[in-house]
PDB file of C-alpha atoms in Angstrom:
ATOM      1  CA  UNK V   1      -2.837 -19.594 -10.651  1.00 75.00           C
ATOM      2  CA  UNK V   2      -4.124 -22.805  -9.124  1.00 88.00           C
ATOM      3  CA  UNK V   3      -3.506 -23.449  -5.446  1.00 94.00           C
ATOM      4  CA  UNK V   4      -0.519 -25.623  -4.567  1.00 97.00           C
ATOM      5  CA  UNK V   5      -0.705 -28.144  -1.730  1.00 98.00           C
ATOM      6  CA  UNK V   6       2.557 -29.486  -0.345  1.00 98.00           C
ATOM      7  CA  UNK V   7       2.614 -33.242   0.292  1.00 98.00           C
ATOM      8  CA  UNK V   8       4.910 -34.548   3.031  1.00 97.00           C
ATOM      9  CA  UNK V   9       5.181 -37.825   4.895  1.00 98.00           C
ATOM     10  CA  UNK V  10       7.641 -39.288   7.377  1.00 97.00           C
ATOM     11  CA  UNK V  11       7.183 -42.649   5.606  1.00 98.00           C
ATOM     12  CA  UNK V  12       9.472 -41.421   2.808  1.00 98.00           C
ATOM     13  CA  UNK V  13      12.847 -39.720   3.089  1.00 97.00           C
ATOM     14  CA  UNK V  14      12.721 -36.077   4.116  1.00 95.00           C
ATOM     15  CA  UNK V  15      13.608 -33.575   1.423  1.00 92.00           C
ATOM     16  CA  UNK V  16      17.348 -32.929   1.327  1.00 85.00           C
ATOM     17  CA  UNK V  17      17.372 -29.356   0.137  1.00 90.00           C
ATOM     18  CA  UNK V  18      15.024 -26.725  -1.180  1.00 95.00           C
ATOM     19  CA  UNK V  19      12.189 -28.890  -2.501  1.00 97.00           C
ATOM     20  CA  UNK V  20       9.053 -30.705  -1.362  1.00 97.00           C
ATOM     21  CA  UNK V  21       8.432 -34.450  -1.498  1.00 98.00           C
ATOM     22  CA  UNK V  22       5.473 -33.674  -3.745  1.00 98.00           C
ATOM     23  CA  UNK V  23       3.258 -30.799  -4.816  1.00 98.00           C
ATOM     24  CA  UNK V  24      -0.428 -31.181  -5.662  1.00 98.00           C
ATOM     25  CA  UNK V  25      -2.090 -28.764  -8.089  1.00 98.00           C
ATOM     26  CA  UNK V  26      -5.775 -29.483  -8.737  1.00 97.00           C
ATOM     27  CA  UNK V  27      -5.882 -33.276  -9.221  1.00 97.00           C
ATOM     28  CA  UNK V  28      -2.262 -33.652 -10.360  1.00 98.00           C
ATOM     29  CA  UNK V  29       0.579 -34.551  -7.994  1.00 98.00           C
ATOM     30  CA  UNK V  30       4.183 -33.906  -8.987  1.00 98.00           C
ATOM     31  CA  UNK V  31       6.462 -36.240  -7.020  1.00 98.00           C
ATOM     32  CA  UNK V  32      10.085 -35.224  -6.523  1.00 98.00           C
ATOM     33  CA  UNK V  33      12.892 -37.632  -7.248  1.00 98.00           C
ATOM     34  CA  UNK V  34      13.011 -40.471  -4.769  1.00 98.00           C
ATOM     35  CA  UNK V  35      16.293 -42.170  -4.027  1.00 98.00           C
ATOM     36  CA  UNK V  36      16.789 -45.375  -2.016  1.00 98.00           C
ATOM     37  CA  UNK V  37      17.078 -43.868   1.426  1.00 98.00           C
ATOM     38  CA  UNK V  38      15.507 -45.524   4.411  1.00 97.00           C
ATOM     39  CA  UNK V  39      13.121 -42.854   5.753  1.00 97.00           C
ATOM     40  CA  UNK V  40      13.910 -43.681   9.396  1.00 96.00           C
ATOM     41  CA  UNK V  41      17.695 -43.509   9.123  1.00 96.00           C
ATOM     42  CA  UNK V  42      18.120 -41.378   5.971  1.00 96.00           C
ATOM     43  CA  UNK V  43      20.854 -43.841   4.991  1.00 96.00           C
ATOM     44  CA  UNK V  44      21.200 -45.706   1.698  1.00 96.00           C
ATOM     45  CA  UNK V  45      19.189 -48.927   1.591  1.00 95.00           C
ATOM     46  CA  UNK V  46      21.904 -51.396   0.631  1.00 95.00           C
ATOM     47  CA  UNK V  47      24.690 -51.186  -1.904  1.00 96.00           C
ATOM     48  CA  UNK V  48      23.126 -53.459  -4.541  1.00 97.00           C
ATOM     49  CA  UNK V  49      20.697 -52.368  -7.253  1.00 98.00           C
ATOM     50  CA  UNK V  50      18.006 -54.885  -6.242  1.00 98.00           C
ATOM     51  CA  UNK V  51      17.573 -53.530  -2.712  1.00 98.00           C
ATOM     52  CA  UNK V  52      17.846 -49.941  -3.890  1.00 98.00           C
ATOM     53  CA  UNK V  53      15.130 -50.194  -6.556  1.00 98.00           C
ATOM     54  CA  UNK V  54      12.748 -51.812  -4.043  1.00 98.00           C
ATOM     55  CA  UNK V  55      13.370 -48.953  -1.582  1.00 98.00           C
ATOM     56  CA  UNK V  56      12.685 -46.371  -4.293  1.00 98.00           C
ATOM     57  CA  UNK V  57       9.308 -47.973  -5.054  1.00 98.00           C
ATOM     58  CA  UNK V  58       8.537 -48.074  -1.325  1.00 98.00           C
ATOM     59  CA  UNK V  59       9.340 -44.371  -1.061  1.00 98.00           C
ATOM     60  CA  UNK V  60       7.230 -43.526  -4.125  1.00 98.00           C
ATOM     61  CA  UNK V  61       4.386 -45.588  -2.667  1.00 98.00           C
ATOM     62  CA  UNK V  62       4.555 -43.666   0.623  1.00 98.00           C
ATOM     63  CA  UNK V  63       4.402 -40.286  -1.120  1.00 98.00           C
ATOM     64  CA  UNK V  64       1.532 -41.429  -3.358  1.00 98.00           C
ATOM     65  CA  UNK V  65      -0.423 -42.599  -0.321  1.00 98.00           C
ATOM     66  CA  UNK V  66       0.274 -39.346   1.543  1.00 98.00           C
ATOM     67  CA  UNK V  67      -1.250 -37.525  -1.425  1.00 98.00           C
ATOM     68  CA  UNK V  68      -4.353 -39.725  -1.336  1.00 98.00           C
ATOM     69  CA  UNK V  69      -3.455 -42.048  -4.189  1.00 98.00           C
ATOM     70  CA  UNK V  70      -1.453 -45.141  -5.034  1.00 98.00           C
ATOM     71  CA  UNK V  71       1.330 -46.190  -7.374  1.00 98.00           C
ATOM     72  CA  UNK V  72      -1.346 -47.165  -9.887  1.00 98.00           C
ATOM     73  CA  UNK V  73      -2.385 -43.497 -10.134  1.00 98.00           C
ATOM     74  CA  UNK V  74       1.019 -42.572 -11.596  1.00 98.00           C
ATOM     75  CA  UNK V  75       0.665 -41.512 -15.234  1.00 98.00           C
ATOM     76  CA  UNK V  76       4.336 -40.670 -15.916  1.00 98.00           C
ATOM     77  CA  UNK V  77       7.409 -42.253 -14.350  1.00 98.00           C
ATOM     78  CA  UNK V  78      11.015 -41.220 -14.964  1.00 98.00           C
ATOM     79  CA  UNK V  79      13.736 -43.659 -13.950  1.00 98.00           C
ATOM     80  CA  UNK V  80      17.359 -42.551 -13.681  1.00 98.00           C
ATOM     81  CA  UNK V  81      20.006 -45.292 -13.435  1.00 98.00           C
ATOM     82  CA  UNK V  82      23.773 -45.359 -13.384  1.00 98.00           C
ATOM     83  CA  UNK V  83      23.729 -48.585 -15.410  1.00 98.00           C
ATOM     84  CA  UNK V  84      21.023 -49.279 -17.996  1.00 97.00           C
ATOM     85  CA  UNK V  85      21.918 -52.977 -17.757  1.00 98.00           C
ATOM     86  CA  UNK V  86      19.609 -52.932 -14.694  1.00 98.00           C
ATOM     87  CA  UNK V  87      16.595 -52.194 -16.900  1.00 95.00           C
ATOM     88  CA  UNK V  88      15.258 -55.783 -16.665  1.00 97.00           C
ATOM     89  CA  UNK V  89      15.369 -55.626 -12.841  1.00 97.00           C
ATOM     90  CA  UNK V  90      13.404 -52.360 -12.911  1.00 97.00           C
ATOM     91  CA  UNK V  91      10.747 -54.035 -15.067  1.00 97.00           C
ATOM     92  CA  UNK V  92      10.590 -57.016 -12.699  1.00 98.00           C
ATOM     93  CA  UNK V  93      10.207 -54.911  -9.552  1.00 98.00           C
ATOM     94  CA  UNK V  94       7.839 -52.447 -11.220  1.00 98.00           C
ATOM     95  CA  UNK V  95       5.572 -55.386 -12.124  1.00 97.00           C
ATOM     96  CA  UNK V  96       5.417 -56.293  -8.417  1.00 98.00           C
ATOM     97  CA  UNK V  97       4.391 -52.766  -7.392  1.00 98.00           C
ATOM     98  CA  UNK V  98       2.182 -51.582 -10.257  1.00 98.00           C
ATOM     99  CA  UNK V  99      -0.643 -53.037 -12.301  1.00 96.00           C
ATOM    100  CA  UNK V 100      -1.587 -52.552 -15.929  1.00 97.00           C
ATOM    101  CA  UNK V 101      -2.190 -50.200 -17.543  1.00 97.00           C
ATOM    102  CA  UNK V 102       1.323 -49.041 -16.735  1.00 98.00           C
ATOM    103  CA  UNK V 103       2.267 -45.358 -16.819  1.00 98.00           C
ATOM    104  CA  UNK V 104       4.187 -43.647 -19.575  1.00 98.00           C
ATOM    105  CA  UNK V 105       7.845 -44.020 -18.700  1.00 98.00           C
ATOM    106  CA  UNK V 106      11.384 -42.971 -19.506  1.00 98.00           C
ATOM    107  CA  UNK V 107      14.526 -44.811 -18.434  1.00 97.00           C
ATOM    108  CA  UNK V 108      17.596 -42.626 -18.537  1.00 97.00           C
ATOM    109  CA  UNK V 109      21.235 -43.538 -18.004  1.00 98.00           C
ATOM    110  CA  UNK V 110      23.053 -40.935 -15.948  1.00 98.00           C
ATOM    111  CA  UNK V 111      26.615 -40.446 -14.768  1.00 98.00           C
ATOM    112  CA  UNK V 112      25.894 -39.722 -11.110  1.00 98.00           C
ATOM    113  CA  UNK V 113      23.035 -39.551  -8.577  1.00 97.00           C
ATOM    114  CA  UNK V 114      22.768 -37.995  -5.107  1.00 95.00           C
ATOM    115  CA  UNK V 115      24.481 -39.777  -2.200  1.00 95.00           C
ATOM    116  CA  UNK V 116      26.111 -42.273  -4.573  1.00 96.00           C
ATOM    117  CA  UNK V 117      22.890 -44.237  -5.148  1.00 98.00           C
ATOM    118  CA  UNK V 118      22.278 -46.383  -8.216  1.00 98.00           C
ATOM    119  CA  UNK V 119      18.688 -45.373  -9.050  1.00 98.00           C
ATOM    120  CA  UNK V 120      16.266 -42.458  -8.671  1.00 98.00           C
ATOM    121  CA  UNK V 121      12.662 -42.001  -9.819  1.00 98.00           C
ATOM    122  CA  UNK V 122      10.262 -39.104 -10.061  1.00 98.00           C
ATOM    123  CA  UNK V 123       6.649 -39.228 -11.137  1.00 98.00           C
ATOM    124  CA  UNK V 124       3.425 -37.446 -12.018  1.00 98.00           C
ATOM    125  CA  UNK V 125       0.237 -38.819 -10.475  1.00 98.00           C
ATOM    126  CA  UNK V 126      -3.356 -37.918 -11.304  1.00 98.00           C
ATOM    127  CA  UNK V 127      -6.053 -38.453  -8.678  1.00 97.00           C
TER     128      UNK V 127
END
């Protein structure tokens, strides 16, 4: 089996449970779900969707950079939202953080997310 390298940074929220922020195997990095927690306080970053989706991209960015890459190295992005009506806002913010060609992506409506947040994202990045 290929060697696993654990990726961790204090610039993204610490893992809340039995998982790593990201795991690198060869040149692929598997990034755990990021929710809109401020990494310094571990508190939710606002109550509104706009501020929460920005914080999620900031957290993803921090983990990507800790792994030696950037958001533009993401090849697959999964977005989990309580309300799919926020899809246009995700597209708007994603366009501010990522450049074309964009990654493959899924947007999934869910009933509930950790800590009562409105959005969560996980990703696969190739370096």
